[in-house]
XYZ file of C-alpha atoms in Angstrom:
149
model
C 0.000 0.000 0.000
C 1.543 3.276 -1.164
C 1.432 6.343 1.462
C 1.188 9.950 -0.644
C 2.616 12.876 1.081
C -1.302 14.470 2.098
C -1.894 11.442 3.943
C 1.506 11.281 5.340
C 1.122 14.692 6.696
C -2.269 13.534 8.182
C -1.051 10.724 10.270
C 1.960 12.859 11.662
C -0.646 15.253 13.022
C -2.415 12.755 14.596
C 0.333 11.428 16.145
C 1.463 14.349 17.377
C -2.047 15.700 18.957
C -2.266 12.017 21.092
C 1.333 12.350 21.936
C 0.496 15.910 23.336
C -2.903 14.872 24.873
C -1.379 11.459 26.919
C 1.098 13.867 28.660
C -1.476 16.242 29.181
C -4.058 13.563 30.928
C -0.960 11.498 32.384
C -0.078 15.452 34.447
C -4.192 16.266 35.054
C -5.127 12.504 36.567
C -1.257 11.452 38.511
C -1.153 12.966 41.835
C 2.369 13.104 41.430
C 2.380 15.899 39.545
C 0.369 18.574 41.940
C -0.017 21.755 40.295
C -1.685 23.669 43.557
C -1.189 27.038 44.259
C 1.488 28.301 46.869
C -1.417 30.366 48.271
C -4.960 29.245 48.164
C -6.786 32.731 47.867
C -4.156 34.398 45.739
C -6.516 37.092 44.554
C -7.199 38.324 48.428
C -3.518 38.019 48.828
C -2.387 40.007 46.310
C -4.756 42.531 47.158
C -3.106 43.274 50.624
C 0.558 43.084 48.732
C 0.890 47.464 49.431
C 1.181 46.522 52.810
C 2.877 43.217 53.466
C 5.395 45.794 51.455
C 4.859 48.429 54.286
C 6.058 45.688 56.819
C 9.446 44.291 54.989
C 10.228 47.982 54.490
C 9.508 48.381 58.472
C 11.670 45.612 59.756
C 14.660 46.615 56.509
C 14.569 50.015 58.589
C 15.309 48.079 61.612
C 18.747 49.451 62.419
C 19.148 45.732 64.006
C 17.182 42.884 62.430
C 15.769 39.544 63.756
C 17.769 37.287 62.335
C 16.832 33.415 61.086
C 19.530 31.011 60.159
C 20.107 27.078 60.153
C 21.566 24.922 62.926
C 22.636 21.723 63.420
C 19.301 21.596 66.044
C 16.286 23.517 63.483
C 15.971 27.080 62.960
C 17.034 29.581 64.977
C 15.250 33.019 65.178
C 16.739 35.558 66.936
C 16.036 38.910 68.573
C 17.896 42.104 69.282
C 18.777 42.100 72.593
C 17.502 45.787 72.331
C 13.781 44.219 71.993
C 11.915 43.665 74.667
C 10.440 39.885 74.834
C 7.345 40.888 76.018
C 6.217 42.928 73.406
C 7.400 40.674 70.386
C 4.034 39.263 68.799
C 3.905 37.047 65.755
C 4.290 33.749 63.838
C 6.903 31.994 61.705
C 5.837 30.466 58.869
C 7.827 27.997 56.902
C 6.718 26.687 53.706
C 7.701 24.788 50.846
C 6.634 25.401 47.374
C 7.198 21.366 46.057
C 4.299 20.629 48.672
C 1.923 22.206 51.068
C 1.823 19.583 52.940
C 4.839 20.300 54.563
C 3.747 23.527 55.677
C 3.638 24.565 58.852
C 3.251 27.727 61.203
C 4.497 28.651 64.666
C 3.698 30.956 67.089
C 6.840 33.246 68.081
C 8.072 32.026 71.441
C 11.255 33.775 72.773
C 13.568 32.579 75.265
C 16.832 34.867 75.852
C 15.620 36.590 72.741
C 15.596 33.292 70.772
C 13.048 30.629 69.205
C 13.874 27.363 68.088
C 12.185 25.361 65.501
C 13.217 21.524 65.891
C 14.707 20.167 62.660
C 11.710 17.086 63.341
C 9.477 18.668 60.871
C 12.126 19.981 58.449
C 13.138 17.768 55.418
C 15.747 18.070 52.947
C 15.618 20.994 50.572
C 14.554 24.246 50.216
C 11.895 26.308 53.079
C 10.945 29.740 52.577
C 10.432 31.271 56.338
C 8.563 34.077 56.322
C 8.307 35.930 59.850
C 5.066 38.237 60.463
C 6.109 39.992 63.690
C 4.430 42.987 65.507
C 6.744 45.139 68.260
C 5.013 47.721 69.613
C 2.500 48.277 67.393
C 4.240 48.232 64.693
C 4.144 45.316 62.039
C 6.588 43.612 60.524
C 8.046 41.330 57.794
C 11.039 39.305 57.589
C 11.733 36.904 54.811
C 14.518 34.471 54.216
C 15.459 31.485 52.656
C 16.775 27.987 54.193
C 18.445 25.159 52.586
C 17.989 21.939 54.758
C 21.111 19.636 53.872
């Protein structure tokens, strides 16, 4: 059976759209392959952006920041000595953008101007730690980035 070129043509489409199609199901129906959000209600989040701005500028004006960094025992946040204990209000959140379900928040509880976070719930890889913080009255914003060897 002879192929011309018009048919040809015609089965290489075809091809090609069930080629494009199985990867597309094989990504909608495998769990493997979440596509969630990072943030559930992204359109309320990004409304309040101006001032979740407000607060990282507030705590960058900070002549002397909170500061979060990696230990051999979790994450350590820690305090000025200049800030009173008593006054610091907040939560650390620590998330990770390859699953939510590693997510988790905690409240900010200082002792000698420090919090630790047990390395328990912390895998390997990459956590964004975002601390929302209020001194005073005033709000704040710190954001790093960990690396979890």
């Amino acid at each position: 059976m002879k192929i011309n070129w018009g048919t040809g043509i015609v089965i290489a489409f075809v091809l090609f759209i069930s080629f494009i199609l199985y990867f597309v199901l094989k990504v909608q129906s495998d769990s493997k392959y979440d596509n969630d959000l990072v943030v559930e209600d992204y359109y309320v989040h990004d409304m309040g952006f101006s001032d979740e701005m407000k607060r990282v500028q507030n705590a960058h004006d900070l002549k002397t920041r909170p500061e979060i960094n990696l230990t051999d025992a979790g994450v350590k946040v820690s305090f000025p000595e200049s800030f009173s204990e008593k006054h610091i209000k907040g939560t650390v959140t620590l998330y990770r953008a390859s699953n939510k379900k590693l997510d988790f928040v905690s409240d900010i509880k200082l002792e000698n101007s420090t919090m630790l976070i047990t390395d328990q719930k912390l895998i390997q890889g990459v956590w964004k730690v975002n601390m929302e913080w209020e001194y005073e009255g005033k709000k704040y914003l710190t954001k790093e980035e960990i690396y979890v060897h």
